[in-house]
GROMACS .gro file of C-alpha atoms in nm:
model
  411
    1UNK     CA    1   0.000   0.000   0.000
    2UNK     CA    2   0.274   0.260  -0.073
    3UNK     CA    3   0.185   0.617  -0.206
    4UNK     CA    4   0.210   0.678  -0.574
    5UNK     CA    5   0.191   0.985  -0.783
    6UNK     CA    6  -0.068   1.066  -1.006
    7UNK     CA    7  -0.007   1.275  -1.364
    8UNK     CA    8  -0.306   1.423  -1.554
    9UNK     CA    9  -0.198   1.494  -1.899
   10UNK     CA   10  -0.363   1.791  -2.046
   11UNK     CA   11  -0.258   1.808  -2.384
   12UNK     CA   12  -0.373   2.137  -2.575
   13UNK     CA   13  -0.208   2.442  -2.683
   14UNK     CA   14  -0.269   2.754  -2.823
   15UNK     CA   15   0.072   2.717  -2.998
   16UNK     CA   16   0.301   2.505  -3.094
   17UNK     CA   17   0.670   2.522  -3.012
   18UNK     CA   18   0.847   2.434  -3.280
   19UNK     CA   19   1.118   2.218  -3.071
   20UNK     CA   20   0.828   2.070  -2.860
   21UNK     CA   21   0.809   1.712  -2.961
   22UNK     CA   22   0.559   1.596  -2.671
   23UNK     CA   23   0.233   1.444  -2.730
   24UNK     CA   24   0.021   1.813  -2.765
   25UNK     CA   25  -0.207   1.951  -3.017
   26UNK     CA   26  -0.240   2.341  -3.078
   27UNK     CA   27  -0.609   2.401  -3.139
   28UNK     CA   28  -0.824   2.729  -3.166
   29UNK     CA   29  -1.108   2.549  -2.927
   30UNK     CA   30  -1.099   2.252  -2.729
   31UNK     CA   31  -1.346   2.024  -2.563
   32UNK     CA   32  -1.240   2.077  -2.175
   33UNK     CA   33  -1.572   1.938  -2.043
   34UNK     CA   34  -1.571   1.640  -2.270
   35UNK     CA   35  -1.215   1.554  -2.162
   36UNK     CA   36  -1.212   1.639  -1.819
   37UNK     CA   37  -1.491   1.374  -1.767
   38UNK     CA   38  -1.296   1.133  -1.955
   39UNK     CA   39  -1.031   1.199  -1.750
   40UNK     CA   40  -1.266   1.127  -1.446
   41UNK     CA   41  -1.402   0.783  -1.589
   42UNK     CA   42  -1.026   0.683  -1.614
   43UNK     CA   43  -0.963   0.762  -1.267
   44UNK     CA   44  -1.315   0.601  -1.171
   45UNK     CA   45  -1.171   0.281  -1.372
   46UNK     CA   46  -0.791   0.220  -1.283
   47UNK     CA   47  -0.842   0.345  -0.899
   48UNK     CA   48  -1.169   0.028  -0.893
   49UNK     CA   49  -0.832  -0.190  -0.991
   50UNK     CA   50  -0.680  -0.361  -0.658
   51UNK     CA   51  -0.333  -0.253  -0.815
   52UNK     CA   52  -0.438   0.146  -0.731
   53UNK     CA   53  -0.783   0.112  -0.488
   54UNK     CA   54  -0.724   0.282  -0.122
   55UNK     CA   55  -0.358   0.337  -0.213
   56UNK     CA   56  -0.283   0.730  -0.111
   57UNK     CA   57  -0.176   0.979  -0.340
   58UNK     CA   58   0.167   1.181  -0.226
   59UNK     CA   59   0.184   1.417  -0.536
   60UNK     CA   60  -0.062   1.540  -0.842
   61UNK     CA   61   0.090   1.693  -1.137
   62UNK     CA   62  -0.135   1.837  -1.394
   63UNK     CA   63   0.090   1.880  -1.699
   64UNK     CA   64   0.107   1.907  -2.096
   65UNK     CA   65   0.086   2.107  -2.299
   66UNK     CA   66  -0.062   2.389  -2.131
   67UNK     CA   67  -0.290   2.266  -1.813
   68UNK     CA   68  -0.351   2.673  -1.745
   69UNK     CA   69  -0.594   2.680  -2.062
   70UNK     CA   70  -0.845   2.491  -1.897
   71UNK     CA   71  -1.034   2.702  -1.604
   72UNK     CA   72  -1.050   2.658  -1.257
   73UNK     CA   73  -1.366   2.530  -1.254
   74UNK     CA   74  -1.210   2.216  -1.467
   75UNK     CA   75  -0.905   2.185  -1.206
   76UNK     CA   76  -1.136   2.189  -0.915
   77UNK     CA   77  -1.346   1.938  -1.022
   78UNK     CA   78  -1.072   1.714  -1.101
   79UNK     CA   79  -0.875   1.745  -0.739
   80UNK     CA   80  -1.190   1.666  -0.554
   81UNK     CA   81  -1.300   1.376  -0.714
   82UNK     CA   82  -0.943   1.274  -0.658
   83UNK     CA   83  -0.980   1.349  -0.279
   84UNK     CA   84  -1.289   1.172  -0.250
   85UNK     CA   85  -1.148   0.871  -0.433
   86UNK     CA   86  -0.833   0.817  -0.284
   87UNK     CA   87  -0.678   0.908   0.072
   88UNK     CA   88  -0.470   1.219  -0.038
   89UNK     CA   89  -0.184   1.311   0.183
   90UNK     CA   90  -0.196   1.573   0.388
   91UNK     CA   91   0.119   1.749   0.245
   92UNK     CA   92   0.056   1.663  -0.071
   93UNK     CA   93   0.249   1.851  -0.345
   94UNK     CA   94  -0.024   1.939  -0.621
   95UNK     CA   95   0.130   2.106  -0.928
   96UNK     CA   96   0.015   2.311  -1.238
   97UNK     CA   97   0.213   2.372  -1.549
   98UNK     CA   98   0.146   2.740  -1.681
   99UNK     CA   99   0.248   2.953  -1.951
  100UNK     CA  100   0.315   3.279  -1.828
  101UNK     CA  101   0.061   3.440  -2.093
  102UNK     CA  102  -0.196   3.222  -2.011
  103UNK     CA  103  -0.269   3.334  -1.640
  104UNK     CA  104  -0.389   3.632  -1.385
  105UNK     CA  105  -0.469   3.660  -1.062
  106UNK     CA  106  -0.805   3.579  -1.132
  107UNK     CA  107  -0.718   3.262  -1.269
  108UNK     CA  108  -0.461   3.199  -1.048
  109UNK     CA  109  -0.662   3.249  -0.762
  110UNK     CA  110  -0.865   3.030  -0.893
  111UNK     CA  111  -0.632   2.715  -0.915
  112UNK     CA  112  -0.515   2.817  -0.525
  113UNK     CA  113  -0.861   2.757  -0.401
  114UNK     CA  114  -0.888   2.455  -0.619
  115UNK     CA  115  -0.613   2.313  -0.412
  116UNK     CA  116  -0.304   2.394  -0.646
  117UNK     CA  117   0.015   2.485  -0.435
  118UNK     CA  118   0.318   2.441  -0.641
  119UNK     CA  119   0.312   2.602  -0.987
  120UNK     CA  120   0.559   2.560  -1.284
  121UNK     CA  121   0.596   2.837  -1.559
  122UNK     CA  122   0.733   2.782  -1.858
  123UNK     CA  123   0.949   3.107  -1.869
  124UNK     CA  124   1.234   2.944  -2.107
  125UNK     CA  125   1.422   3.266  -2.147
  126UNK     CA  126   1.381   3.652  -2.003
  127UNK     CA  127   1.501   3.727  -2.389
  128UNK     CA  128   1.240   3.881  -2.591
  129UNK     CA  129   1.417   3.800  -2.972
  130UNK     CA  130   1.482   3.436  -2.805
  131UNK     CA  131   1.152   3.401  -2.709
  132UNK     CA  132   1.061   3.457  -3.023
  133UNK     CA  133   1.349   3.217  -3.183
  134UNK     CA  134   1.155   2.975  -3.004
  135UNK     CA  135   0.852   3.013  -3.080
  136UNK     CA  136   0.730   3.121  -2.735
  137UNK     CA  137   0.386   3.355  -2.722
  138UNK     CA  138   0.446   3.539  -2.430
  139UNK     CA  139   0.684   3.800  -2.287
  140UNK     CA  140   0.926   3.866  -1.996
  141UNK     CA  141   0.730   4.090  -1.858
  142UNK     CA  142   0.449   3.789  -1.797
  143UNK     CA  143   0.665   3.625  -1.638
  144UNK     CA  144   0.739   3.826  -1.376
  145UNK     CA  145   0.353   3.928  -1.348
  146UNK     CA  146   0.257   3.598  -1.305
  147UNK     CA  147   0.532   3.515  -1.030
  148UNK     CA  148   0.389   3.840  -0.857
  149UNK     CA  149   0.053   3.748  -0.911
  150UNK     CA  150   0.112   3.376  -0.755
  151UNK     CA  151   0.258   3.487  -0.432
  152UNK     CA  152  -0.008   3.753  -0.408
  153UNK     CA  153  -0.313   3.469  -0.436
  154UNK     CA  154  -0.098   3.208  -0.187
  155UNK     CA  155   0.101   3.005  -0.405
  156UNK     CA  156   0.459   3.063  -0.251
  157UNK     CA  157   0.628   2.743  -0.406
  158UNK     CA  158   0.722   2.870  -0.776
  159UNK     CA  159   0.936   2.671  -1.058
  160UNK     CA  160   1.080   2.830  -1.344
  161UNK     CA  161   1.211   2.620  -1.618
  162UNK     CA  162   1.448   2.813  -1.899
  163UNK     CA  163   1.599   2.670  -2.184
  164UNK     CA  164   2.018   2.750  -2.242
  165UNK     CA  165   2.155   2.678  -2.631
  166UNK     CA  166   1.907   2.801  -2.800
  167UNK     CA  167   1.970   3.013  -3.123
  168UNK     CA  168   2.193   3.274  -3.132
  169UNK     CA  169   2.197   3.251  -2.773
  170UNK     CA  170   2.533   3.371  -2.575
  171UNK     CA  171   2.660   3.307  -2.237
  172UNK     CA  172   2.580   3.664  -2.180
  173UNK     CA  173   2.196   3.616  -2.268
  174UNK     CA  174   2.193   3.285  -1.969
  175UNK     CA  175   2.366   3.546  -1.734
  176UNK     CA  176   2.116   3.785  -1.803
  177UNK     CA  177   1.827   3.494  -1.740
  178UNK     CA  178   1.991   3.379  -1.458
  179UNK     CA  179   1.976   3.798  -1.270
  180UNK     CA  180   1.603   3.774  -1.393
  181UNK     CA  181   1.590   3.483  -1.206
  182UNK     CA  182   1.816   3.634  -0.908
  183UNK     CA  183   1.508   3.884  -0.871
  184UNK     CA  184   1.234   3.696  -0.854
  185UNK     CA  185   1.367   3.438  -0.610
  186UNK     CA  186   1.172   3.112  -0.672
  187UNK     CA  187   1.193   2.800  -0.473
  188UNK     CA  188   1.312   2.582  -0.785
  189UNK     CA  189   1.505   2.656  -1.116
  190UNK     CA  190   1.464   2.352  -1.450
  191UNK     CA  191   1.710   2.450  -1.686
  192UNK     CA  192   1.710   2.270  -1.993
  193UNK     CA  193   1.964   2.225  -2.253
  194UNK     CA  194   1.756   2.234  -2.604
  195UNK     CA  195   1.756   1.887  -2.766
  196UNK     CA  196   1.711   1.901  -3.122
  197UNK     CA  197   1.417   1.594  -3.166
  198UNK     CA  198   1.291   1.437  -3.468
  199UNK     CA  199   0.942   1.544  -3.632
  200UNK     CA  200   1.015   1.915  -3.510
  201UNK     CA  201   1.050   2.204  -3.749
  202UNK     CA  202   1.335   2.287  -3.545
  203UNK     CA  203   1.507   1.975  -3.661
  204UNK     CA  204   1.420   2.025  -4.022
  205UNK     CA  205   1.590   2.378  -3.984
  206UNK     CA  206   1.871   2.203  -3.837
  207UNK     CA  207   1.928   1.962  -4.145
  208UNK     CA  208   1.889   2.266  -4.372
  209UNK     CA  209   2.149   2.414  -4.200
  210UNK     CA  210   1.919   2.718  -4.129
  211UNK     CA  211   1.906   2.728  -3.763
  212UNK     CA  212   2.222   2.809  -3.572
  213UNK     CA  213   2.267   2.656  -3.223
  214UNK     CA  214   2.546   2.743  -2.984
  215UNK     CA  215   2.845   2.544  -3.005
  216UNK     CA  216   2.883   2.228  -2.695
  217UNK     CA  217   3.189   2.400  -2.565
  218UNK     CA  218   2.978   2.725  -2.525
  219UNK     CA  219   2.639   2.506  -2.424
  220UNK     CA  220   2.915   2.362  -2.130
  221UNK     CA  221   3.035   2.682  -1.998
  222UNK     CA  222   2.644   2.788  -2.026
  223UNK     CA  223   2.577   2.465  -1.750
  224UNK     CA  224   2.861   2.575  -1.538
  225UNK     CA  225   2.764   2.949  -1.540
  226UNK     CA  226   2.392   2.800  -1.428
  227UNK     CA  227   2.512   2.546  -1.120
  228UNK     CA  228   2.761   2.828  -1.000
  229UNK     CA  229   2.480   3.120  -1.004
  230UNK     CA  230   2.192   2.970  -0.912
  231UNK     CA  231   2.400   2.794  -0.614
  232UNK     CA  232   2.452   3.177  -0.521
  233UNK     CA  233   2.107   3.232  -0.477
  234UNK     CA  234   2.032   2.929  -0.259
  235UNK     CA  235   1.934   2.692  -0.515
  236UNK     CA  236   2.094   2.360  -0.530
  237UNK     CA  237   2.125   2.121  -0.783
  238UNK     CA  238   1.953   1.766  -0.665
  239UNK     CA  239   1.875   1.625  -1.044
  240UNK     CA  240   2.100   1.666  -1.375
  241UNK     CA  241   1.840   2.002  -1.452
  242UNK     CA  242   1.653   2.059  -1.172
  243UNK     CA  243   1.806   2.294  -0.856
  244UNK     CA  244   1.588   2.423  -0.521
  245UNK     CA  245   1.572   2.597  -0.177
  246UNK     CA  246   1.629   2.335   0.090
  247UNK     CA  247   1.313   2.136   0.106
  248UNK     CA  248   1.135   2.242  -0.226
  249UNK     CA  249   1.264   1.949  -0.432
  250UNK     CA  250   0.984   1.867  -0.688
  251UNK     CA  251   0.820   1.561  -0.483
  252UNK     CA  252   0.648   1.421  -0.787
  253UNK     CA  253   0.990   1.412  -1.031
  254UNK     CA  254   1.101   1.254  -0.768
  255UNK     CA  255   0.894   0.936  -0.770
  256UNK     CA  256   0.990   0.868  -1.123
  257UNK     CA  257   1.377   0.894  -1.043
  258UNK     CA  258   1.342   0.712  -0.759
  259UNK     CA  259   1.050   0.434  -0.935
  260UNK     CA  260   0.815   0.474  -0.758
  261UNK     CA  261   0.494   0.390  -0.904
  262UNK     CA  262   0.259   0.645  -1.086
  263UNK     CA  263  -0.054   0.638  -1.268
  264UNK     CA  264  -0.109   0.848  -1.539
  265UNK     CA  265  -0.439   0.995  -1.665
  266UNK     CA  266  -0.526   1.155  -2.031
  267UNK     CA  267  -0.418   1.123  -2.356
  268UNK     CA  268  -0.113   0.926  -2.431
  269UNK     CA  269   0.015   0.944  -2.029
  270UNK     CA  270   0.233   0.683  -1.932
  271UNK     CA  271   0.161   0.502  -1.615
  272UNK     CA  272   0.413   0.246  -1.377
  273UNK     CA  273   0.358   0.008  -1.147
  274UNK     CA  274   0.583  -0.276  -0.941
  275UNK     CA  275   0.296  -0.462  -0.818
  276UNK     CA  276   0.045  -0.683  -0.965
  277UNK     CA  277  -0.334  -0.714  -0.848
  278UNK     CA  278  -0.274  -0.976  -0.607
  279UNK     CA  279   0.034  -0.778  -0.393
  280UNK     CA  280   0.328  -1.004  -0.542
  281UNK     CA  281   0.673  -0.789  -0.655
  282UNK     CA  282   0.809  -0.772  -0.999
  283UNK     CA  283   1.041  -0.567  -1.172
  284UNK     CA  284   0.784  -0.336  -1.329
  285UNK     CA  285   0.481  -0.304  -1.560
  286UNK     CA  286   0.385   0.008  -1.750
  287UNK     CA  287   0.164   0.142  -2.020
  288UNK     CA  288   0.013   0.443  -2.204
  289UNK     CA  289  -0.269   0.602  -2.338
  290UNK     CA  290  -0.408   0.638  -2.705
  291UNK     CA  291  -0.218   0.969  -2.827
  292UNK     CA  292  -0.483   1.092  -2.987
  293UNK     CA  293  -0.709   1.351  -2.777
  294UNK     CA  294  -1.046   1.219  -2.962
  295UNK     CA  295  -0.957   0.876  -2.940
  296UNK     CA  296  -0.869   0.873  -2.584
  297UNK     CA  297  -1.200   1.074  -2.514
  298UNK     CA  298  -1.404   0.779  -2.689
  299UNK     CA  299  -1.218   0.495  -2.546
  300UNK     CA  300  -1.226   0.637  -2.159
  301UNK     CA  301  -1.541   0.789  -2.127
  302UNK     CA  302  -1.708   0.436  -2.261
  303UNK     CA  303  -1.488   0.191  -2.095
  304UNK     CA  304  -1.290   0.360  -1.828
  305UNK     CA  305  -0.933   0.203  -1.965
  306UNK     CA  306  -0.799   0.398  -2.289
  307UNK     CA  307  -0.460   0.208  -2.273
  308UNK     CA  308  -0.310   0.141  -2.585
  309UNK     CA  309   0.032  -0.061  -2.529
  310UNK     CA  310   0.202  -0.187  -2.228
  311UNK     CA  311   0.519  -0.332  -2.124
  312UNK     CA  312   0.644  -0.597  -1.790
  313UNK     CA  313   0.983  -0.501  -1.778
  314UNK     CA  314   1.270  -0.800  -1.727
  315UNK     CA  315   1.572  -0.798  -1.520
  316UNK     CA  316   1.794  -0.666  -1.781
  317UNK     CA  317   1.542  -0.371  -1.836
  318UNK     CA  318   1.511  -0.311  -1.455
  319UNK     CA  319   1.856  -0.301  -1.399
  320UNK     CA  320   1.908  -0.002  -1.702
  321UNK     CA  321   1.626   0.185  -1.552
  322UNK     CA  322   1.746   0.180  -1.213
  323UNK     CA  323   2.052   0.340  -1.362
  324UNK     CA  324   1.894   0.550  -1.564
  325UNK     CA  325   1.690   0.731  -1.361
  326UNK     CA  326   1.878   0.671  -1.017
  327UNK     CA  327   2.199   0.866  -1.180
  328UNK     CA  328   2.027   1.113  -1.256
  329UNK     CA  329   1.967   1.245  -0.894
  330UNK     CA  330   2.282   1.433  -0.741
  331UNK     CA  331   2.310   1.165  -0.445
  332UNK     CA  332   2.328   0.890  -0.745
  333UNK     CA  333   2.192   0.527  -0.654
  334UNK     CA  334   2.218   0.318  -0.348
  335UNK     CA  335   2.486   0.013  -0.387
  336UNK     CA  336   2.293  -0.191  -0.121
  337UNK     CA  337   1.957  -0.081  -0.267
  338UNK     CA  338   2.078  -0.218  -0.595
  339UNK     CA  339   2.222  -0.555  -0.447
  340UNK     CA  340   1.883  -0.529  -0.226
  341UNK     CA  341   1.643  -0.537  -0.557
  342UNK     CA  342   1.873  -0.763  -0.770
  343UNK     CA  343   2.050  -0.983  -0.538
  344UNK     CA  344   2.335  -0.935  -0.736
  345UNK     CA  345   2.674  -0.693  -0.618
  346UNK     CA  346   2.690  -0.403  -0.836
  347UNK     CA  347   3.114  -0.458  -0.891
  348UNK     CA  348   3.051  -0.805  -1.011
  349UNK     CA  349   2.793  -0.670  -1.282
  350UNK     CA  350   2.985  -0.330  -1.370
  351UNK     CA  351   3.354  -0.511  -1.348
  352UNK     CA  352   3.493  -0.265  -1.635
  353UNK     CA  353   3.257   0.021  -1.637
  354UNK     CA  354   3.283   0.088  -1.262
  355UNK     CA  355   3.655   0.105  -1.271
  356UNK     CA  356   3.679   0.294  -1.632
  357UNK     CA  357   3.406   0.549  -1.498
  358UNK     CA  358   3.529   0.602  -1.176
  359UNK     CA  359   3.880   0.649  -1.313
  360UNK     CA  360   3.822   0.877  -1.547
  361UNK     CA  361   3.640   1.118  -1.303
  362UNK     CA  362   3.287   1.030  -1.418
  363UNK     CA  363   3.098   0.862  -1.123
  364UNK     CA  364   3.221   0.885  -0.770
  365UNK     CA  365   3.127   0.680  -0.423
  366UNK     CA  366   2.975   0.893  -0.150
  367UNK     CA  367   2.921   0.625   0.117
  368UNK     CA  368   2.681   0.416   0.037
  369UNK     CA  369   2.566   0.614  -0.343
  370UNK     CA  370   2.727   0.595  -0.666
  371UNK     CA  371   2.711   0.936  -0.818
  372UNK     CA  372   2.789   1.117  -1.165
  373UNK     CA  373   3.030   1.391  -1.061
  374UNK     CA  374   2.988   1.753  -1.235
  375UNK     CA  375   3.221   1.606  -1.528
  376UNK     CA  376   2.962   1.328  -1.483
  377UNK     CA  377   2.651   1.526  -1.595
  378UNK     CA  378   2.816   1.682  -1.870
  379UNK     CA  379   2.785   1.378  -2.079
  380UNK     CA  380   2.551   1.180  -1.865
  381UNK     CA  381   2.360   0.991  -2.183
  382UNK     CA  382   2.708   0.832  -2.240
  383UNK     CA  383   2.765   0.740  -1.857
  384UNK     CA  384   2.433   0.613  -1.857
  385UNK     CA  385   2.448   0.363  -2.152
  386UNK     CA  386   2.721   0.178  -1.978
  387UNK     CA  387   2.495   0.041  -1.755
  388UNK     CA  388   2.223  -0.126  -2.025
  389UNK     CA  389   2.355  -0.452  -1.986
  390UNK     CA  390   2.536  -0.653  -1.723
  391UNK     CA  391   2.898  -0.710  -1.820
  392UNK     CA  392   2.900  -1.076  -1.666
  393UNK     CA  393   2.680  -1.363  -1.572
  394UNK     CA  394   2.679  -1.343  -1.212
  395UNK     CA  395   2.541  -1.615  -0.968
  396UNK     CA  396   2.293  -1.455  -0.807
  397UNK     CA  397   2.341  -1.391  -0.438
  398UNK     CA  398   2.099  -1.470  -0.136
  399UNK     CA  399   1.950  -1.134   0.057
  400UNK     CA  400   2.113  -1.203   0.363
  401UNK     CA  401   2.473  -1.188   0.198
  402UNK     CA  402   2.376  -0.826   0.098
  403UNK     CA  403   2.586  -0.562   0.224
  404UNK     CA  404   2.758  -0.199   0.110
  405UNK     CA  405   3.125  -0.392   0.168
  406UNK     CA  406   3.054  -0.631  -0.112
  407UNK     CA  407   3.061  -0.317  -0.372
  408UNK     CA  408   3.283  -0.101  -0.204
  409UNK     CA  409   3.519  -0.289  -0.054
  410UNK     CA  410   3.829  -0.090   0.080
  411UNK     CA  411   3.701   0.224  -0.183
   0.00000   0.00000   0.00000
């Protein structure tokens, strides 16, 4: 019966970003009553399943595309069913991603008395002419209204995500995002370096040879100059993007870097689970939704379930994943954790990698955790992949022979 976190997905847009490669639609109207109460008979459905039913909810995170389109009235209805579904925890973190055009007091007000407390703006750069680069609708000056405008209606635990190597951007232009930033003091900083995806106009531009991105040696110093000035203003990095005030840590990233399970509602949201209906362990199950906003109304509001693929994940895949999200976390992974889930020592599986990483700087011990250093998270995809497969064929060992000492040894 552990907590899990629950993600509503609310995929419209007014706009399109053209580097956004997430499952959202840009549409001049959209139906917000006919999806909110699909999004109910989904939660009706999977919370009637033993896998979810009476389990308490430690974080909701209402994200997209742009949740803030969608009125209070929508959000509202949507946390109390929740509440009087499924014990909520009393400090639980509820979230709402926003576009800084897309909000006012009113509105914001609005979401507070819904039961919103944490809210996430999607500021990406204090730039006007890089807003623009990037597609973005509304202007610096929003975002500082809507940070004022937050505080002023109760919500006092603010995230601002920005994005660093975008076009024609300059170290100069992150410093000058970063003294934006310095001035409106919020609990938690995202900084994201811009990933050229596939099936983005961005990336088209890219091939053409059209769009100009910084170069990686600039894009490093630009992650540097972040960790050093946002440490300055008592925000500390805990995740390879993420940095916060002492105790502001985003609760429901958390759960997916540290697996715990989630459920996702709406169209094409991903869920997780490690338990099956009748309370036996495995190393994970997960699934999404049909894509499609139409298609996921029709197949929820009809039948509760709109899931359109799943997955039960092996050892080899539960190994990766512990890896791949654990590493991502300053504090790294726990060695005994690891033996713990896998009854299996970590330097019997990782013979080469462990000693190649850890020479060269890469990952470090800290007691117990095996952490990417700052070298680390500059290329952390590659330190990553060295963990998608086991090196050796190791017997497997018996949880009582589990210990930290196996790993570390004299280290």
């Amino acid at each position: 019966m552990r907590p899990f976190s629950l993600y509503l997905h609310i995929p419209f847009c007014l706009h399109k970003c053209p580097y956004c490669d997430f499952n959202t639609y840009a549409l001049a109207s959209f139906p917000e009553k006919e999806y909110v109460s699909a999004l109910l008979a989904e939660l009706d459905y999977r919370t009637s399943l033993q896998e979810w039913r009476g389990r308490s909810v430690q974080s909701i995170y209402f994200g997209g595309g742009t949740p803030s389109l969608f009125t209070p009235a929508s959000i509202r209805r949507i946390i109390s069913v929740v509440s009087k579904t499924l014990p909520v925890e009393d400090d639980v973190e509820v979230s709402i991603e926003a576009n800084p055009g897309t909000v006012s007091y009113d509105t914001l007000s609005g979401y507070y008395e819904a039961g919103i407390n944490r809210l996430s703006l999607g500021a990406q750069s204090f730039n006007a002419e890089i807003l623009r680069a990037l597609g973005r609708m509304h202007t610096p000056a929003q975002t500082e209204e809507a940070v004022i405008a937050a505080r002023n209606v109760g919500i006092s635990n603010i995230n601002i995500d920005i994005i660093y190597g975008a076009p024609s951007q300059s170290l100069a232009d992150v410093q000058a995002d970063l003294m934006e930033i310095g001035k409106l003091d919020p609990t938690h900083v995202s900084p994201y370096g811009l990933t050229i995806e596939k099936s983005t106009p961005f990336y088209t531009s890219y091939k053409k040879g059209v769009l100009r991105i910084p170069k990686e040696e600039i894009v490093i110093d630009m992650m540097q100059r972040i960790t050093n000035e946002l440490s300055g203003c008592g925000l500390q990095r805990y995740e390879i993007s993420n940095y916060a005030k002492p105790g502001k840590e985003a609760r429901h990233n958390m759960a997916y870097w540290n697996g715990d399970d989630y459920l996702g509602l709406g169209a094409g949201a991903h869920s997780f689970t490690a338990r099956l209906g009748d309370g036996q362990t495995m190393f994970g199950r997960r699934w999404s939704n049909y894509a499609l906003p139409q298609k996921y109304i029709e197949e929820a509001s009809v039948q509760g379930s709109a899931q359109s693929w799943s997955e039960t994940l092996d050892e080899r895949g539960a190994i990766f994943e512990y890896f791949f999200l654990g590493l991502r976390k300053c504090k790294g992974v726990s060695i005994s954790g690891f033996e713990s889930k896998f009854h299996r020592t970590l330097k019997q599986s990782y013979p080469c990698a462990l000693e190649m990483l850890l020479s060269e700087g890469l990952l470090s011990y800290q007691g117990d955790q095996l952490a990417m250093t700052e070298r680390g998270f500059m290329i952390a995809d590659s330190v990553i992949e060295n963990f998608s497969e086991p090196e050796l064929v190791v017997p497997k060992i018996e949880k009582a022979e589990v210990g930290v000492s196996d790993s570390l040894g004299n280290v």
